[in-house]
Tab-separated table of C-alpha atoms in Angstrom:
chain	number	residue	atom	x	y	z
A	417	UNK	CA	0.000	0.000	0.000
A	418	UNK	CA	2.276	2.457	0.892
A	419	UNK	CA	4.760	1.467	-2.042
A	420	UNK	CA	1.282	2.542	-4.071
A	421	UNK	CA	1.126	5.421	-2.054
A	422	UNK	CA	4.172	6.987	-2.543
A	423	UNK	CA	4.552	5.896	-6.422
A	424	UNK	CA	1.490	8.644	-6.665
A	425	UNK	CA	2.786	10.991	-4.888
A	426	UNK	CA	6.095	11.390	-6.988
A	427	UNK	CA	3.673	11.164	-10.268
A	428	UNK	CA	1.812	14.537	-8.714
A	429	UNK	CA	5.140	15.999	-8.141
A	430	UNK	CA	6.418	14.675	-11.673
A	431	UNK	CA	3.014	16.216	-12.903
A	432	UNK	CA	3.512	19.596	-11.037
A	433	UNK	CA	7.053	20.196	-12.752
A	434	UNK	CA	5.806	19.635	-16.235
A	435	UNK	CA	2.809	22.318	-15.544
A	436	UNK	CA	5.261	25.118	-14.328
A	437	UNK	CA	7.289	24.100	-17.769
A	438	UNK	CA	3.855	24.943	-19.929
A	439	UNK	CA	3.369	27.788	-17.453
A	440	UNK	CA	6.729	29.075	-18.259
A	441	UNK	CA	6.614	28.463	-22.275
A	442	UNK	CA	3.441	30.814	-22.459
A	443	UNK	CA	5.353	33.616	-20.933
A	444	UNK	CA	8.438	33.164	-22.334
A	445	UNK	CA	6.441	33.295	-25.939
A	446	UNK	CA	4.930	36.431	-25.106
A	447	UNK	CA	7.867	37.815	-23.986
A	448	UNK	CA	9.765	36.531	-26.831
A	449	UNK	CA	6.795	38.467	-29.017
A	450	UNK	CA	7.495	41.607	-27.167
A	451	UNK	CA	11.478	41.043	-27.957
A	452	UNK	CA	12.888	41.068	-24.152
A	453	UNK	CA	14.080	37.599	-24.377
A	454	UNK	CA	16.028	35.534	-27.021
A	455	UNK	CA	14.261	32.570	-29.387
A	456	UNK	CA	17.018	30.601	-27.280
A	457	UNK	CA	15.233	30.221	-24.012
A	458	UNK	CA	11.744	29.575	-25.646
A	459	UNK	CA	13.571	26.525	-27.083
A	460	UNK	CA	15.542	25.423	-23.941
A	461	UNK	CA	12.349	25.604	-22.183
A	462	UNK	CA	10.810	23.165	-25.254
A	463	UNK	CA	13.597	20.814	-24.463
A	464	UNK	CA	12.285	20.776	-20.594
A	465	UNK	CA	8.960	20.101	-21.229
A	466	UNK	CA	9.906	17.407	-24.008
A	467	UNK	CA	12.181	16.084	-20.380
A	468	UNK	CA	9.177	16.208	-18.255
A	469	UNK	CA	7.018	14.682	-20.289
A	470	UNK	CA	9.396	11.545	-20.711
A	471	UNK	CA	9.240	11.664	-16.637
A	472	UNK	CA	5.377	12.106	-16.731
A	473	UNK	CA	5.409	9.060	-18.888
A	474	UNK	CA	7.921	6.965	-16.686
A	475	UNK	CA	6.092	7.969	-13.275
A	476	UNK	CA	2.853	7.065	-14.495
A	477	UNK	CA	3.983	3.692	-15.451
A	478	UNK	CA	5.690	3.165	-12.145
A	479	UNK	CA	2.224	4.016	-10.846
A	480	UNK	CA	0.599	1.427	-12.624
A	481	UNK	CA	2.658	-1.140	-11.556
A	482	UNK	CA	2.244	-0.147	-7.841
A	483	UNK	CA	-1.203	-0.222	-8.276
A	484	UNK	CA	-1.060	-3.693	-9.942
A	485	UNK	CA	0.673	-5.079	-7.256
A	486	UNK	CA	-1.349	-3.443	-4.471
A	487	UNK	CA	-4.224	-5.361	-6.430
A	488	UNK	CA	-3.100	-8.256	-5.102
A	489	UNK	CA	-4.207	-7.688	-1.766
A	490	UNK	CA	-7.033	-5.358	-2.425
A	491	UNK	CA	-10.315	-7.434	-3.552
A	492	UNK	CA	-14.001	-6.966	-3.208
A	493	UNK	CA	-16.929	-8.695	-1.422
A	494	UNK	CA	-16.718	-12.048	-3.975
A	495	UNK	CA	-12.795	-12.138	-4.008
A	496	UNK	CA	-12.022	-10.464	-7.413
A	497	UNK	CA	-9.129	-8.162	-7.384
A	498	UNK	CA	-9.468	-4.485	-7.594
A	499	UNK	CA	-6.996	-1.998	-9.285
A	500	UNK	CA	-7.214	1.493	-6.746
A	501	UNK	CA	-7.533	4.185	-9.197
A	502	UNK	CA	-5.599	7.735	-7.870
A	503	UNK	CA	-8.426	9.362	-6.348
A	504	UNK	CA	-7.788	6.838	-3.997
A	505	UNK	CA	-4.939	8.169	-2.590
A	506	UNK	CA	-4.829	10.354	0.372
A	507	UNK	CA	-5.009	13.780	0.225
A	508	UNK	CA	-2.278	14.229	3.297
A	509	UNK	CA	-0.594	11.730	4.948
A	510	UNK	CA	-1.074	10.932	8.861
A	511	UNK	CA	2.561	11.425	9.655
A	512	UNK	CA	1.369	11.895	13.718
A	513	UNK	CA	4.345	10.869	15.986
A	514	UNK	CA	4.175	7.516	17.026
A	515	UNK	CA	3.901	5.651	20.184
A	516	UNK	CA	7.484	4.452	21.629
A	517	UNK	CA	8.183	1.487	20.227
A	518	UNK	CA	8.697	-1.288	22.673
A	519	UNK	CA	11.161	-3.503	20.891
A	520	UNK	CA	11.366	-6.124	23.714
A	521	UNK	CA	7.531	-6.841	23.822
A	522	UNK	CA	7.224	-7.266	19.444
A	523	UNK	CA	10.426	-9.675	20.070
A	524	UNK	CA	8.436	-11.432	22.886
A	525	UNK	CA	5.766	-11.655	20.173
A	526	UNK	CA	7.811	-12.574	17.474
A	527	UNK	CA	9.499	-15.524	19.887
A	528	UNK	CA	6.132	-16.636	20.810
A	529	UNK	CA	4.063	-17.101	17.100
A	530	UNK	CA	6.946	-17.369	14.291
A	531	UNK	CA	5.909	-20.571	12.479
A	532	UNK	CA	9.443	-20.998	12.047
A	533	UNK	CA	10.329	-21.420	15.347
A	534	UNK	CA	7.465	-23.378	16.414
A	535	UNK	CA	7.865	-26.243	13.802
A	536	UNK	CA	11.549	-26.419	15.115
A	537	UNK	CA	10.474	-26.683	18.508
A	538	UNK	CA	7.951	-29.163	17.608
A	539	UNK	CA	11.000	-31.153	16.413
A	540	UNK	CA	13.015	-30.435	18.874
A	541	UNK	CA	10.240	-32.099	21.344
A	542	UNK	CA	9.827	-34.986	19.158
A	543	UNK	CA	13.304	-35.250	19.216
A	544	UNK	CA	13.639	-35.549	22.682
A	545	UNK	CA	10.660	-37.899	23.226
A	546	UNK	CA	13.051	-40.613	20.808
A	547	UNK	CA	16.020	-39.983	23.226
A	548	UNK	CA	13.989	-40.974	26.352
A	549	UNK	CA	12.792	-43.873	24.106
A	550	UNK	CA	16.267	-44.821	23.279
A	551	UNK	CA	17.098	-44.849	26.671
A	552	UNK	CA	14.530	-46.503	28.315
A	553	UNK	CA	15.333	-49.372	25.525
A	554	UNK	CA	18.700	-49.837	27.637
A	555	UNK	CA	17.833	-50.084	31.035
A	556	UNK	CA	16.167	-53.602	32.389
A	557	UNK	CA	12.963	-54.468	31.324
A	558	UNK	CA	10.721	-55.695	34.594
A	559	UNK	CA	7.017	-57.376	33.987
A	560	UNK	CA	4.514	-57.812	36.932
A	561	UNK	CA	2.227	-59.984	37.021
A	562	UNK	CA	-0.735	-60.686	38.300
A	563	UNK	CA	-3.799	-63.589	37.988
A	564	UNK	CA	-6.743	-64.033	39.619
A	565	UNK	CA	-9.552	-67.343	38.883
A	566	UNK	CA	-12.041	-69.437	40.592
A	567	UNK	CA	-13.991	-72.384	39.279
A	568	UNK	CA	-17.349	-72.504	38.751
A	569	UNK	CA	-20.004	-75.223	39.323
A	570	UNK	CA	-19.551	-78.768	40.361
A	571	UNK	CA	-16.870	-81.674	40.375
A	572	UNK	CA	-17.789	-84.786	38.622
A	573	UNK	CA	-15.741	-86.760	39.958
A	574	UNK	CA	-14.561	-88.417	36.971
A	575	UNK	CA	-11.151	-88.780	35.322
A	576	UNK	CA	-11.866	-85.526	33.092
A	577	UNK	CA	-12.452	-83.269	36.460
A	578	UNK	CA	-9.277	-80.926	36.771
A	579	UNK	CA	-10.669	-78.240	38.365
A	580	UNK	CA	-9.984	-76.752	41.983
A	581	UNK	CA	-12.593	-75.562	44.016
A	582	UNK	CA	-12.336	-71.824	45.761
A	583	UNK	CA	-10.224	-68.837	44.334
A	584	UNK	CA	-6.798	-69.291	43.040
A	585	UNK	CA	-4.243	-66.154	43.285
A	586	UNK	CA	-1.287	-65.644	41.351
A	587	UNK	CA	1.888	-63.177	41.170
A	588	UNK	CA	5.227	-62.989	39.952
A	589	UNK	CA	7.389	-60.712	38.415
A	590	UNK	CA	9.740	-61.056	35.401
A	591	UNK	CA	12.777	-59.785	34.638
A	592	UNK	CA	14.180	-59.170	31.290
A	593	UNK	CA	17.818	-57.718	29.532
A	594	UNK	CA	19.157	-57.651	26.333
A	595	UNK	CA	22.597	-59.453	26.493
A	596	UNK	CA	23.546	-57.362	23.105
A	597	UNK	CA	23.157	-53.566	23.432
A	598	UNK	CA	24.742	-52.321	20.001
A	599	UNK	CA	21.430	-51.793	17.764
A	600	UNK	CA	20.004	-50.012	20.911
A	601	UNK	CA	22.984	-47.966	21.491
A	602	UNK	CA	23.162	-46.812	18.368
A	603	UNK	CA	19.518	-45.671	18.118
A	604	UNK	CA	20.517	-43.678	21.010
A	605	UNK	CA	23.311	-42.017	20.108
A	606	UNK	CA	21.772	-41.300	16.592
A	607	UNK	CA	19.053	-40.140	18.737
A	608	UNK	CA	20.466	-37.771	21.196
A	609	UNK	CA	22.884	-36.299	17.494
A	610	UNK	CA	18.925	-35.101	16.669
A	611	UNK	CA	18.515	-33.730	19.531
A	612	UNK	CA	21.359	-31.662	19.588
A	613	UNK	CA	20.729	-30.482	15.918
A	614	UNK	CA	17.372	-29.545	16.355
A	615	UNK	CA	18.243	-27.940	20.096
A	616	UNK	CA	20.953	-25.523	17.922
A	617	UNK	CA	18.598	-25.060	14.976
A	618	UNK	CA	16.013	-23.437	17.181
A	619	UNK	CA	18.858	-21.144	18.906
A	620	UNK	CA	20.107	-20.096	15.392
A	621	UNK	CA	16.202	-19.304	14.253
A	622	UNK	CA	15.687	-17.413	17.987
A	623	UNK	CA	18.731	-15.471	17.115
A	624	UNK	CA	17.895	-14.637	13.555
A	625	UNK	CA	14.245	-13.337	14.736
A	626	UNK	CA	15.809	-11.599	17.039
A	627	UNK	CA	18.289	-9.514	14.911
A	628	UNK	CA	15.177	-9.055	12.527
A	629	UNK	CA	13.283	-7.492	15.354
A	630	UNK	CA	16.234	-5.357	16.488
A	631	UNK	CA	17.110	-4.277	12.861
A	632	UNK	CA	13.450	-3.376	12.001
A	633	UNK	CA	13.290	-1.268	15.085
A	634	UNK	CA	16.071	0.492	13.608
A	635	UNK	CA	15.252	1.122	10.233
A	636	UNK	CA	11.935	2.892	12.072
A	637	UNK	CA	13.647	4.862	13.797
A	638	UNK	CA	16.096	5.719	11.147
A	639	UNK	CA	12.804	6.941	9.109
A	640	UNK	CA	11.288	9.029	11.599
A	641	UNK	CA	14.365	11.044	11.581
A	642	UNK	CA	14.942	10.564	7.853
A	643	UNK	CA	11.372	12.166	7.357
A	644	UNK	CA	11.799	15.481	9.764
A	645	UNK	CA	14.921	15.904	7.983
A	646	UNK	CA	13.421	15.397	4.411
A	647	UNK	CA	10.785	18.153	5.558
A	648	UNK	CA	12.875	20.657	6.280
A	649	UNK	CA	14.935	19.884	3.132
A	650	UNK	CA	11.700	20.214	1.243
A	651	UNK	CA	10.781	23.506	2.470
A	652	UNK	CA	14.014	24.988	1.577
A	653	UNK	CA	13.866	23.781	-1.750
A	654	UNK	CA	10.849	25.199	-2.613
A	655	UNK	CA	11.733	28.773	-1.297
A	656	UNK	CA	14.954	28.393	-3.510
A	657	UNK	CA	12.927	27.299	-7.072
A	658	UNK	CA	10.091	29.726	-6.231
A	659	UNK	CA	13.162	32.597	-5.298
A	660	UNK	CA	14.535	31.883	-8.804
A	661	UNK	CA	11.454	31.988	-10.620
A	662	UNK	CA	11.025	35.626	-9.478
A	663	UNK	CA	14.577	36.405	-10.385
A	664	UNK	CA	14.079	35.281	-13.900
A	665	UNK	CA	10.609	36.598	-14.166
A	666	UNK	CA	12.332	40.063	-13.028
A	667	UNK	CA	15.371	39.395	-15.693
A	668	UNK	CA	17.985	38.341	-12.927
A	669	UNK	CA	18.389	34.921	-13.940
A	670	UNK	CA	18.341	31.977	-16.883
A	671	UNK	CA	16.018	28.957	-17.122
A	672	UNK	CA	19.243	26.940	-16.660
A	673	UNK	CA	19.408	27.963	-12.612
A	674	UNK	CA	15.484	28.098	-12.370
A	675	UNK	CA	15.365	24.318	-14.239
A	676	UNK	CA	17.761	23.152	-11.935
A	677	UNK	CA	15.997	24.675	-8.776
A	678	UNK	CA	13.111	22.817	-10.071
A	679	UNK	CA	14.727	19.903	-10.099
A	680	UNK	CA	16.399	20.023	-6.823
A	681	UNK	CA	12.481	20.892	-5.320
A	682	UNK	CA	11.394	17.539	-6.973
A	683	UNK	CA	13.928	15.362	-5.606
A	684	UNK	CA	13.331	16.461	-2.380
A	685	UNK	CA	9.522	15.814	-2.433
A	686	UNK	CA	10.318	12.267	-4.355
A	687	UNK	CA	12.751	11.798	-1.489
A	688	UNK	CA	9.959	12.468	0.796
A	689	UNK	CA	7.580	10.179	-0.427
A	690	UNK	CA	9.809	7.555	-0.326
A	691	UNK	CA	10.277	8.276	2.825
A	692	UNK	CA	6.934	8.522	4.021
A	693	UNK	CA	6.295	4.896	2.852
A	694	UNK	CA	8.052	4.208	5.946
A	695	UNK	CA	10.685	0.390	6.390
Protein backbone atom coordinates (compact mmCIF):
# COMPACT_ATOMS: atom_id res chain seq x y z
CA UNK A 1 0.00 0.00 0.00
CA UNK A 2 2.28 2.46 0.89
CA UNK A 3 4.76 1.47 -2.04
CA UNK A 4 1.28 2.54 -4.07
CA UNK A 5 1.13 5.42 -2.05
CA UNK A 6 4.17 6.99 -2.54
CA UNK A 7 4.55 5.90 -6.42
CA UNK A 8 1.49 8.64 -6.67
CA UNK A 9 2.79 10.99 -4.89
CA UNK A 10 6.09 11.39 -6.99
CA UNK A 11 3.67 11.16 -10.27
CA UNK A 12 1.81 14.54 -8.71
CA UNK A 13 5.14 16.00 -8.14
CA UNK A 14 6.42 14.67 -11.67
CA UNK A 15 3.01 16.22 -12.90
CA UNK A 16 3.51 19.60 -11.04
CA UNK A 17 7.05 20.20 -12.75
CA UNK A 18 5.81 19.64 -16.24
CA UNK A 19 2.81 22.32 -15.54
CA UNK A 20 5.26 25.12 -14.33
CA UNK A 21 7.29 24.10 -17.77
CA UNK A 22 3.85 24.94 -19.93
CA UNK A 23 3.37 27.79 -17.45
CA UNK A 24 6.73 29.08 -18.26
CA UNK A 25 6.61 28.46 -22.28
CA UNK A 26 3.44 30.81 -22.46
CA UNK A 27 5.35 33.62 -20.93
CA UNK A 28 8.44 33.16 -22.33
CA UNK A 29 6.44 33.29 -25.94
CA UNK A 30 4.93 36.43 -25.11
CA UNK A 31 7.87 37.81 -23.99
CA UNK A 32 9.77 36.53 -26.83
CA UNK A 33 6.80 38.47 -29.02
CA UNK A 34 7.49 41.61 -27.17
CA UNK A 35 11.48 41.04 -27.96
CA UNK A 36 12.89 41.07 -24.15
CA UNK A 37 14.08 37.60 -24.38
CA UNK A 38 16.03 35.53 -27.02
CA UNK A 39 14.26 32.57 -29.39
CA UNK A 40 17.02 30.60 -27.28
CA UNK A 41 15.23 30.22 -24.01
CA UNK A 42 11.74 29.58 -25.65
CA UNK A 43 13.57 26.53 -27.08
CA UNK A 44 15.54 25.42 -23.94
CA UNK A 45 12.35 25.60 -22.18
CA UNK A 46 10.81 23.17 -25.25
CA UNK A 47 13.60 20.81 -24.46
CA UNK A 48 12.29 20.78 -20.59
CA UNK A 49 8.96 20.10 -21.23
CA UNK A 50 9.91 17.41 -24.01
CA UNK A 51 12.18 16.08 -20.38
CA UNK A 52 9.18 16.21 -18.26
CA UNK A 53 7.02 14.68 -20.29
CA UNK A 54 9.40 11.55 -20.71
CA UNK A 55 9.24 11.66 -16.64
CA UNK A 56 5.38 12.11 -16.73
CA UNK A 57 5.41 9.06 -18.89
CA UNK A 58 7.92 6.97 -16.69
CA UNK A 59 6.09 7.97 -13.28
CA UNK A 60 2.85 7.07 -14.49
CA UNK A 61 3.98 3.69 -15.45
CA UNK A 62 5.69 3.17 -12.15
CA UNK A 63 2.22 4.02 -10.85
CA UNK A 64 0.60 1.43 -12.62
CA UNK A 65 2.66 -1.14 -11.56
CA UNK A 66 2.24 -0.15 -7.84
CA UNK A 67 -1.20 -0.22 -8.28
CA UNK A 68 -1.06 -3.69 -9.94
CA UNK A 69 0.67 -5.08 -7.26
CA UNK A 70 -1.35 -3.44 -4.47
CA UNK A 71 -4.22 -5.36 -6.43
CA UNK A 72 -3.10 -8.26 -5.10
CA UNK A 73 -4.21 -7.69 -1.77
CA UNK A 74 -7.03 -5.36 -2.42
CA UNK A 75 -10.31 -7.43 -3.55
CA UNK A 76 -14.00 -6.97 -3.21
CA UNK A 77 -16.93 -8.69 -1.42
CA UNK A 78 -16.72 -12.05 -3.97
CA UNK A 79 -12.79 -12.14 -4.01
CA UNK A 80 -12.02 -10.46 -7.41
CA UNK A 81 -9.13 -8.16 -7.38
CA UNK A 82 -9.47 -4.49 -7.59
CA UNK A 83 -7.00 -2.00 -9.29
CA UNK A 84 -7.21 1.49 -6.75
CA UNK A 85 -7.53 4.19 -9.20
CA UNK A 86 -5.60 7.73 -7.87
CA UNK A 87 -8.43 9.36 -6.35
CA UNK A 88 -7.79 6.84 -4.00
CA UNK A 89 -4.94 8.17 -2.59
CA UNK A 90 -4.83 10.35 0.37
CA UNK A 91 -5.01 13.78 0.22
CA UNK A 92 -2.28 14.23 3.30
CA UNK A 93 -0.59 11.73 4.95
CA UNK A 94 -1.07 10.93 8.86
CA UNK A 95 2.56 11.42 9.65
CA UNK A 96 1.37 11.89 13.72
CA UNK A 97 4.35 10.87 15.99
CA UNK A 98 4.18 7.52 17.03
CA UNK A 99 3.90 5.65 20.18
CA UNK A 100 7.48 4.45 21.63
CA UNK A 101 8.18 1.49 20.23
CA UNK A 102 8.70 -1.29 22.67
CA UNK A 103 11.16 -3.50 20.89
CA UNK A 104 11.37 -6.12 23.71
CA UNK A 105 7.53 -6.84 23.82
CA UNK A 106 7.22 -7.27 19.44
CA UNK A 107 10.43 -9.67 20.07
CA UNK A 108 8.44 -11.43 22.89
CA UNK A 109 5.77 -11.65 20.17
CA UNK A 110 7.81 -12.57 17.47
CA UNK A 111 9.50 -15.52 19.89
CA UNK A 112 6.13 -16.64 20.81
CA UNK A 113 4.06 -17.10 17.10
CA UNK A 114 6.95 -17.37 14.29
CA UNK A 115 5.91 -20.57 12.48
CA UNK A 116 9.44 -21.00 12.05
CA UNK A 117 10.33 -21.42 15.35
CA UNK A 118 7.47 -23.38 16.41
CA UNK A 119 7.87 -26.24 13.80
CA UNK A 120 11.55 -26.42 15.11
CA UNK A 121 10.47 -26.68 18.51
CA UNK A 122 7.95 -29.16 17.61
CA UNK A 123 11.00 -31.15 16.41
CA UNK A 124 13.02 -30.44 18.87
CA UNK A 125 10.24 -32.10 21.34
CA UNK A 126 9.83 -34.99 19.16
CA UNK A 127 13.30 -35.25 19.22
CA UNK A 128 13.64 -35.55 22.68
CA UNK A 129 10.66 -37.90 23.23
CA UNK A 130 13.05 -40.61 20.81
CA UNK A 131 16.02 -39.98 23.23
CA UNK A 132 13.99 -40.97 26.35
CA UNK A 133 12.79 -43.87 24.11
CA UNK A 134 16.27 -44.82 23.28
CA UNK A 135 17.10 -44.85 26.67
CA UNK A 136 14.53 -46.50 28.31
CA UNK A 137 15.33 -49.37 25.53
CA UNK A 138 18.70 -49.84 27.64
CA UNK A 139 17.83 -50.08 31.04
CA UNK A 140 16.17 -53.60 32.39
CA UNK A 141 12.96 -54.47 31.32
CA UNK A 142 10.72 -55.69 34.59
CA UNK A 143 7.02 -57.38 33.99
CA UNK A 144 4.51 -57.81 36.93
CA UNK A 145 2.23 -59.98 37.02
CA UNK A 146 -0.74 -60.69 38.30
CA UNK A 147 -3.80 -63.59 37.99
CA UNK A 148 -6.74 -64.03 39.62
CA UNK A 149 -9.55 -67.34 38.88
CA UNK A 150 -12.04 -69.44 40.59
CA UNK A 151 -13.99 -72.38 39.28
CA UNK A 152 -17.35 -72.50 38.75
CA UNK A 153 -20.00 -75.22 39.32
CA UNK A 154 -19.55 -78.77 40.36
CA UNK A 155 -16.87 -81.67 40.37
CA UNK A 156 -17.79 -84.79 38.62
CA UNK A 157 -15.74 -86.76 39.96
CA UNK A 158 -14.56 -88.42 36.97
CA UNK A 159 -11.15 -88.78 35.32
CA UNK A 160 -11.87 -85.53 33.09
CA UNK A 161 -12.45 -83.27 36.46
CA UNK A 162 -9.28 -80.93 36.77
CA UNK A 163 -10.67 -78.24 38.36
CA UNK A 164 -9.98 -76.75 41.98
CA UNK A 165 -12.59 -75.56 44.02
CA UNK A 166 -12.34 -71.82 45.76
CA UNK A 167 -10.22 -68.84 44.33
CA UNK A 168 -6.80 -69.29 43.04
CA UNK A 169 -4.24 -66.15 43.29
CA UNK A 170 -1.29 -65.64 41.35
CA UNK A 171 1.89 -63.18 41.17
CA UNK A 172 5.23 -62.99 39.95
CA UNK A 173 7.39 -60.71 38.41
CA UNK A 174 9.74 -61.06 35.40
CA UNK A 175 12.78 -59.78 34.64
CA UNK A 176 14.18 -59.17 31.29
CA UNK A 177 17.82 -57.72 29.53
CA UNK A 178 19.16 -57.65 26.33
CA UNK A 179 22.60 -59.45 26.49
CA UNK A 180 23.55 -57.36 23.11
CA UNK A 181 23.16 -53.57 23.43
CA UNK A 182 24.74 -52.32 20.00
CA UNK A 183 21.43 -51.79 17.76
CA UNK A 184 20.00 -50.01 20.91
CA UNK A 185 22.98 -47.97 21.49
CA UNK A 186 23.16 -46.81 18.37
CA UNK A 187 19.52 -45.67 18.12
CA UNK A 188 20.52 -43.68 21.01
CA UNK A 189 23.31 -42.02 20.11
CA UNK A 190 21.77 -41.30 16.59
CA UNK A 191 19.05 -40.14 18.74
CA UNK A 192 20.47 -37.77 21.20
CA UNK A 193 22.88 -36.30 17.49
CA UNK A 194 18.93 -35.10 16.67
CA UNK A 195 18.51 -33.73 19.53
CA UNK A 196 21.36 -31.66 19.59
CA UNK A 197 20.73 -30.48 15.92
CA UNK A 198 17.37 -29.55 16.35
CA UNK A 199 18.24 -27.94 20.10
CA UNK A 200 20.95 -25.52 17.92
CA UNK A 201 18.60 -25.06 14.98
CA UNK A 202 16.01 -23.44 17.18
CA UNK A 203 18.86 -21.14 18.91
CA UNK A 204 20.11 -20.10 15.39
CA UNK A 205 16.20 -19.30 14.25
CA UNK A 206 15.69 -17.41 17.99
CA UNK A 207 18.73 -15.47 17.12
CA UNK A 208 17.90 -14.64 13.56
CA UNK A 209 14.25 -13.34 14.74
CA UNK A 210 15.81 -11.60 17.04
CA UNK A 211 18.29 -9.51 14.91
CA UNK A 212 15.18 -9.06 12.53
CA UNK A 213 13.28 -7.49 15.35
CA UNK A 214 16.23 -5.36 16.49
CA UNK A 215 17.11 -4.28 12.86
CA UNK A 216 13.45 -3.38 12.00
CA UNK A 217 13.29 -1.27 15.08
CA UNK A 218 16.07 0.49 13.61
CA UNK A 219 15.25 1.12 10.23
CA UNK A 220 11.94 2.89 12.07
CA UNK A 221 13.65 4.86 13.80
CA UNK A 222 16.10 5.72 11.15
CA UNK A 223 12.80 6.94 9.11
CA UNK A 224 11.29 9.03 11.60
CA UNK A 225 14.37 11.04 11.58
CA UNK A 226 14.94 10.56 7.85
CA UNK A 227 11.37 12.17 7.36
CA UNK A 228 11.80 15.48 9.76
CA UNK A 229 14.92 15.90 7.98
CA UNK A 230 13.42 15.40 4.41
CA UNK A 231 10.79 18.15 5.56
CA UNK A 232 12.87 20.66 6.28
CA UNK A 233 14.93 19.88 3.13
CA UNK A 234 11.70 20.21 1.24
CA UNK A 235 10.78 23.51 2.47
CA UNK A 236 14.01 24.99 1.58
CA UNK A 237 13.87 23.78 -1.75
CA UNK A 238 10.85 25.20 -2.61
CA UNK A 239 11.73 28.77 -1.30
CA UNK A 240 14.95 28.39 -3.51
CA UNK A 241 12.93 27.30 -7.07
CA UNK A 242 10.09 29.73 -6.23
CA UNK A 243 13.16 32.60 -5.30
CA UNK A 244 14.53 31.88 -8.80
CA UNK A 245 11.45 31.99 -10.62
CA UNK A 246 11.03 35.63 -9.48
CA UNK A 247 14.58 36.41 -10.38
CA UNK A 248 14.08 35.28 -13.90
CA UNK A 249 10.61 36.60 -14.17
CA UNK A 250 12.33 40.06 -13.03
CA UNK A 251 15.37 39.39 -15.69
CA UNK A 252 17.98 38.34 -12.93
CA UNK A 253 18.39 34.92 -13.94
CA UNK A 254 18.34 31.98 -16.88
CA UNK A 255 16.02 28.96 -17.12
CA UNK A 256 19.24 26.94 -16.66
CA UNK A 257 19.41 27.96 -12.61
CA UNK A 258 15.48 28.10 -12.37
CA UNK A 259 15.37 24.32 -14.24
CA UNK A 260 17.76 23.15 -11.94
CA UNK A 261 16.00 24.67 -8.78
CA UNK A 262 13.11 22.82 -10.07
CA UNK A 263 14.73 19.90 -10.10
CA UNK A 264 16.40 20.02 -6.82
CA UNK A 265 12.48 20.89 -5.32
CA UNK A 266 11.39 17.54 -6.97
CA UNK A 267 13.93 15.36 -5.61
CA UNK A 268 13.33 16.46 -2.38
CA UNK A 269 9.52 15.81 -2.43
CA UNK A 270 10.32 12.27 -4.36
CA UNK A 271 12.75 11.80 -1.49
CA UNK A 272 9.96 12.47 0.80
CA UNK A 273 7.58 10.18 -0.43
CA UNK A 274 9.81 7.55 -0.33
CA UNK A 275 10.28 8.28 2.82
CA UNK A 276 6.93 8.52 4.02
CA UNK A 277 6.30 4.90 2.85
CA UNK A 278 8.05 4.21 5.95
CA UNK A 279 10.69 0.39 6.39
Amino acid sequence: YWNWVSAGQKLEVTRALLELAEQRDGQLRRRLAAGSIAEFDVTDNERILLERRALLVGAARAFEKAAFELSLFLRDDSGRSIVPESERLPDELDLHEQTELLEQEVMDRVLTCHPDLGRARAELRAAEVDVRLTKNQLAPQIDGLFEYSRDLGQLTGTEQDFTLPGNVFKAGLQLSMPLIFRDERGKASAARAKAAANRAEVQFIEDTLRARVRDAASAVRAAEERVQLTGDVVETADELAEGERRRFDVGSSNLIFVNLREQQAALALRCAAAGHRGD
